Amino acid sequence: MSGSASVPVAAGQVVWGTPAARWMLTAMVLGSGMAFLDSTVVTVALPAIQGDLDTGLAGLQWIVNGYMVTLSALILLSGSLSDRFGRVRLFMVGVAVFALASALCTFAPTLEWLVAGRVIQGVGGALLTPGSLAILQAGFHEDDRARAIGAWSGLTGVASAVGPFVGGWLVQIGDWRLIFLINLPIAAAVLLIAWFKVPESRDASAARRLDYNGALLGVVALAGITYALIQWGAAGGTPTVWTAVAVGVLALAAFLFAESRSTAPMLPLGIFRSLPFSVTNAATVMIYGSLGPLLFLLVIYLQEVSGYSPVAAGAASLPITVLMLLLSARSGRIAARIGPRLQLVVGPLLLAAGFVLLSRLEGDAPYLTGVLPGVLLVALGLSTTVAPLTATVLASVPERHAGLASGVNNTFARGAQLIGVAAVPVLAGIGGSGGEGSEAQGDTSALAAGFGTAMLILAGLCVLASLCALVLPRGRMPEASEAADRGSLPEETSALEPLDHEHPVRFCGVSGPPLRSCPGSTAGGSTDGPSA
């Protein structure tokens, strides 16, 4: 594969409203939307998978976390890979890997095969989701990039919103395997459009050395810690669990050491010298570390304990996505006028209040009075928080590090969801055993008993996130260059330009904070090399 074929317009020259623009946007929305859709439909199908494969809660945790392990660890490497090898080429590789993994999930005979497919899906998702953003930034003319990215983020947000309906409908009319099978025709269409209609681009000056060691150590660290947490709930503190703890912790220490010594690190540790950046990422970990377990446990609780259909259970959390799509932009404008501190204090407290309400949920409670009030508070809390959270992350670093900062924030959010889904059920006393039908029934009983405790744990995390925000300065956030002059950033960044406000960050789903650009990529910048 040498690049795209039959492309009439060069990268960087695609103009909004032209056929070339429509083809490019269609391919990028379908590709990344496929990944966003998959992340929501899988959650809705978990009870059906549990019944078919006769697994317990631990198996369901692995179905969710298998995807998140590789996605979280590799997303920071994707931009550098695409700059070096070609953005369209890497995007197509990601789509192909995602499709092949979806086929494996479709025909998986056992839980182990299904988890393996999810792990491989995470690799594809790490390549295609940020890669689609890089292609838009490199392909569209600079006057039209903001409009293209806005359309991309809005349409992929819609994919996240319709996911629960699609997943629930497919489970009800047929089989849970259909949620993976639908990815195959979508992927085929994306590959055809990308090959024939999307112009290739790369950065001729991209670094030749890539941080493969960091990526590998990141996967091992996340996998070891996740395995230990899930298996602790399933089997207790066995020698295998303690071995996984040791492997995960040692891999994490080795990752930090390698990043501190690398000449081209995937995660430059110096970026954390900015206090606002570090504090905001700590708040991100707690907020998304609570959101992941909520979405995981609520849909299972509503189906297994309350008797909801898959469609109804999936739709129960729809207000979160809808309100974020409607209110996040306004929230960002308010934060730009008054500063992010107030919203980053109040927003997590609204989240905590929503979790407290959900902790009182009874199995036979009607949706309008039992579920909806808590979900609405969670939605309002996220709508209040996410835009200023992302803006603070970007304002805390120089412009040339904005893509990296956005990628780090997104990675922290996904990693926090990964750890949250593994740890919160253990802390709440919800069973994680699997392998026998009776044990799966025991998981349901434990879920009914421990759901309220889990929600209170999540409320506590959000209160801690609110306390983190108190460290931020009052008033508007200084630009990165101003902050550097005061010494809160590394000295080498003090002369860099402030953030470009003509390209606002837009919300693109509840799976993580919005990406401003492809992490590690120079797409859309002046250093882009000629199109291939």
PDB file of N, CA, C and O in Angstrom, residues 224 227-228 238-250:
ATOM      1  N   GLY A 224      -1.298  -5.168  33.979  1.00  0.00           N
ATOM      2  CA  GLY A 224      -0.982  -5.800  35.257  1.00  0.00           C
ATOM      3  C   GLY A 224      -1.845  -5.281  36.386  1.00  0.00           C
ATOM      4  O   GLY A 224      -2.404  -6.059  37.178  1.00  0.00           O
ATOM      5  N   TYR A 227      -5.553  -6.371  35.806  1.00  0.00           N
ATOM      6  CA  TYR A 227      -5.730  -7.791  36.103  1.00  0.00           C
ATOM      7  C   TYR A 227      -5.778  -8.018  37.618  1.00  0.00           C
ATOM      8  O   TYR A 227      -6.631  -8.767  38.122  1.00  0.00           O
ATOM      9  N   ALA A 228      -4.869  -7.376  38.337  1.00  0.00           N
ATOM     10  CA  ALA A 228      -4.827  -7.565  39.788  1.00  0.00           C
ATOM     11  C   ALA A 228      -6.128  -7.108  40.449  1.00  0.00           C
ATOM     12  O   ALA A 228      -6.675  -7.795  41.324  1.00  0.00           O
ATOM     13  N   THR A 238      -4.635 -13.918  45.831  1.00  0.00           N
ATOM     14  CA  THR A 238      -3.888 -15.121  45.475  1.00  0.00           C
ATOM     15  C   THR A 238      -2.467 -14.752  45.028  1.00  0.00           C
ATOM     16  O   THR A 238      -2.187 -13.587  44.724  1.00  0.00           O
ATOM     17  N   PRO A 239      -1.555 -15.722  44.967  1.00  0.00           N
ATOM     18  CA  PRO A 239      -0.203 -15.427  44.463  1.00  0.00           C
ATOM     19  C   PRO A 239      -0.214 -14.825  43.060  1.00  0.00           C
ATOM     20  O   PRO A 239       0.606 -13.964  42.730  1.00  0.00           O
ATOM     21  N   THR A 240      -1.146 -15.277  42.223  1.00  0.00           N
ATOM     22  CA  THR A 240      -1.231 -14.730  40.867  1.00  0.00           C
ATOM     23  C   THR A 240      -1.579 -13.248  40.902  1.00  0.00           C
ATOM     24  O   THR A 240      -1.029 -12.441  40.136  1.00  0.00           O
ATOM     25  N   VAL A 241      -2.481 -12.890  41.788  1.00  0.00           N
ATOM     26  CA  VAL A 241      -2.871 -11.487  41.908  1.00  0.00           C
ATOM     27  C   VAL A 241      -1.697 -10.635  42.373  1.00  0.00           C
ATOM     28  O   VAL A 241      -1.424  -9.553  41.820  1.00  0.00           O
ATOM     29  N   TRP A 242      -0.971 -11.112  43.368  1.00  0.00           N
ATOM     30  CA  TRP A 242       0.178 -10.338  43.861  1.00  0.00           C
ATOM     31  C   TRP A 242       1.280 -10.253  42.816  1.00  0.00           C
ATOM     32  O   TRP A 242       1.975  -9.226  42.721  1.00  0.00           O
ATOM     33  N   THR A 243       1.420 -11.294  42.029  1.00  0.00           N
ATOM     34  CA  THR A 243       2.394 -11.230  40.928  1.00  0.00           C
ATOM     35  C   THR A 243       2.000 -10.150  39.921  1.00  0.00           C
ATOM     36  O   THR A 243       2.847  -9.388  39.433  1.00  0.00           O
ATOM     37  N   ALA A 244       0.694 -10.088  39.608  1.00  0.00           N
ATOM     38  CA  ALA A 244       0.210  -9.064  38.675  1.00  0.00           C
ATOM     39  C   ALA A 244       0.430  -7.661  39.245  1.00  0.00           C
ATOM     40  O   ALA A 244       0.783  -6.730  38.507  1.00  0.00           O
ATOM     41  N   VAL A 245       0.236  -7.508  40.558  1.00  0.00           N
ATOM     42  CA  VAL A 245       0.504  -6.216  41.195  1.00  0.00           C
ATOM     43  C   VAL A 245       1.964  -5.815  41.010  1.00  0.00           C
ATOM     44  O   VAL A 245       2.282  -4.686  40.621  1.00  0.00           O
ATOM     45  N   ALA A 246       2.854  -6.769  41.279  1.00  0.00           N
ATOM     46  CA  ALA A 246       4.288  -6.486  41.153  1.00  0.00           C
ATOM     47  C   ALA A 246       4.661  -6.132  39.716  1.00  0.00           C
ATOM     48  O   ALA A 246       5.399  -5.172  39.461  1.00  0.00           O
ATOM     49  N   VAL A 247       4.129  -6.895  38.758  1.00  0.00           N
ATOM     50  CA  VAL A 247       4.435  -6.626  37.351  1.00  0.00           C
ATOM     51  C   VAL A 247       3.917  -5.256  36.941  1.00  0.00           C
ATOM     52  O   VAL A 247       4.622  -4.474  36.284  1.00  0.00           O
ATOM     53  N   GLY A 248       2.677  -4.934  37.323  1.00  0.00           N
ATOM     54  CA  GLY A 248       2.102  -3.647  36.963  1.00  0.00           C
ATOM     55  C   GLY A 248       2.860  -2.476  37.552  1.00  0.00           C
ATOM     56  O   GLY A 248       3.154  -1.486  36.862  1.00  0.00           O
ATOM     57  N   VAL A 249       3.196  -2.564  38.844  1.00  0.00           N
ATOM     58  CA  VAL A 249       3.905  -1.464  39.510  1.00  0.00           C
ATOM     59  C   VAL A 249       5.322  -1.307  38.946  1.00  0.00           C
ATOM     60  O   VAL A 249       5.785  -0.185  38.697  1.00  0.00           O
ATOM     61  N   LEU A 250       6.020  -2.422  38.750  1.00  0.00           N
ATOM     62  CA  LEU A 250       7.376  -2.353  38.195  1.00  0.00           C
ATOM     63  C   LEU A 250       7.356  -1.790  36.770  1.00  0.00           C
ATOM     64  O   LEU A 250       8.223  -0.990  36.392  1.00  0.00           O
TER      65      LEU A 250
END
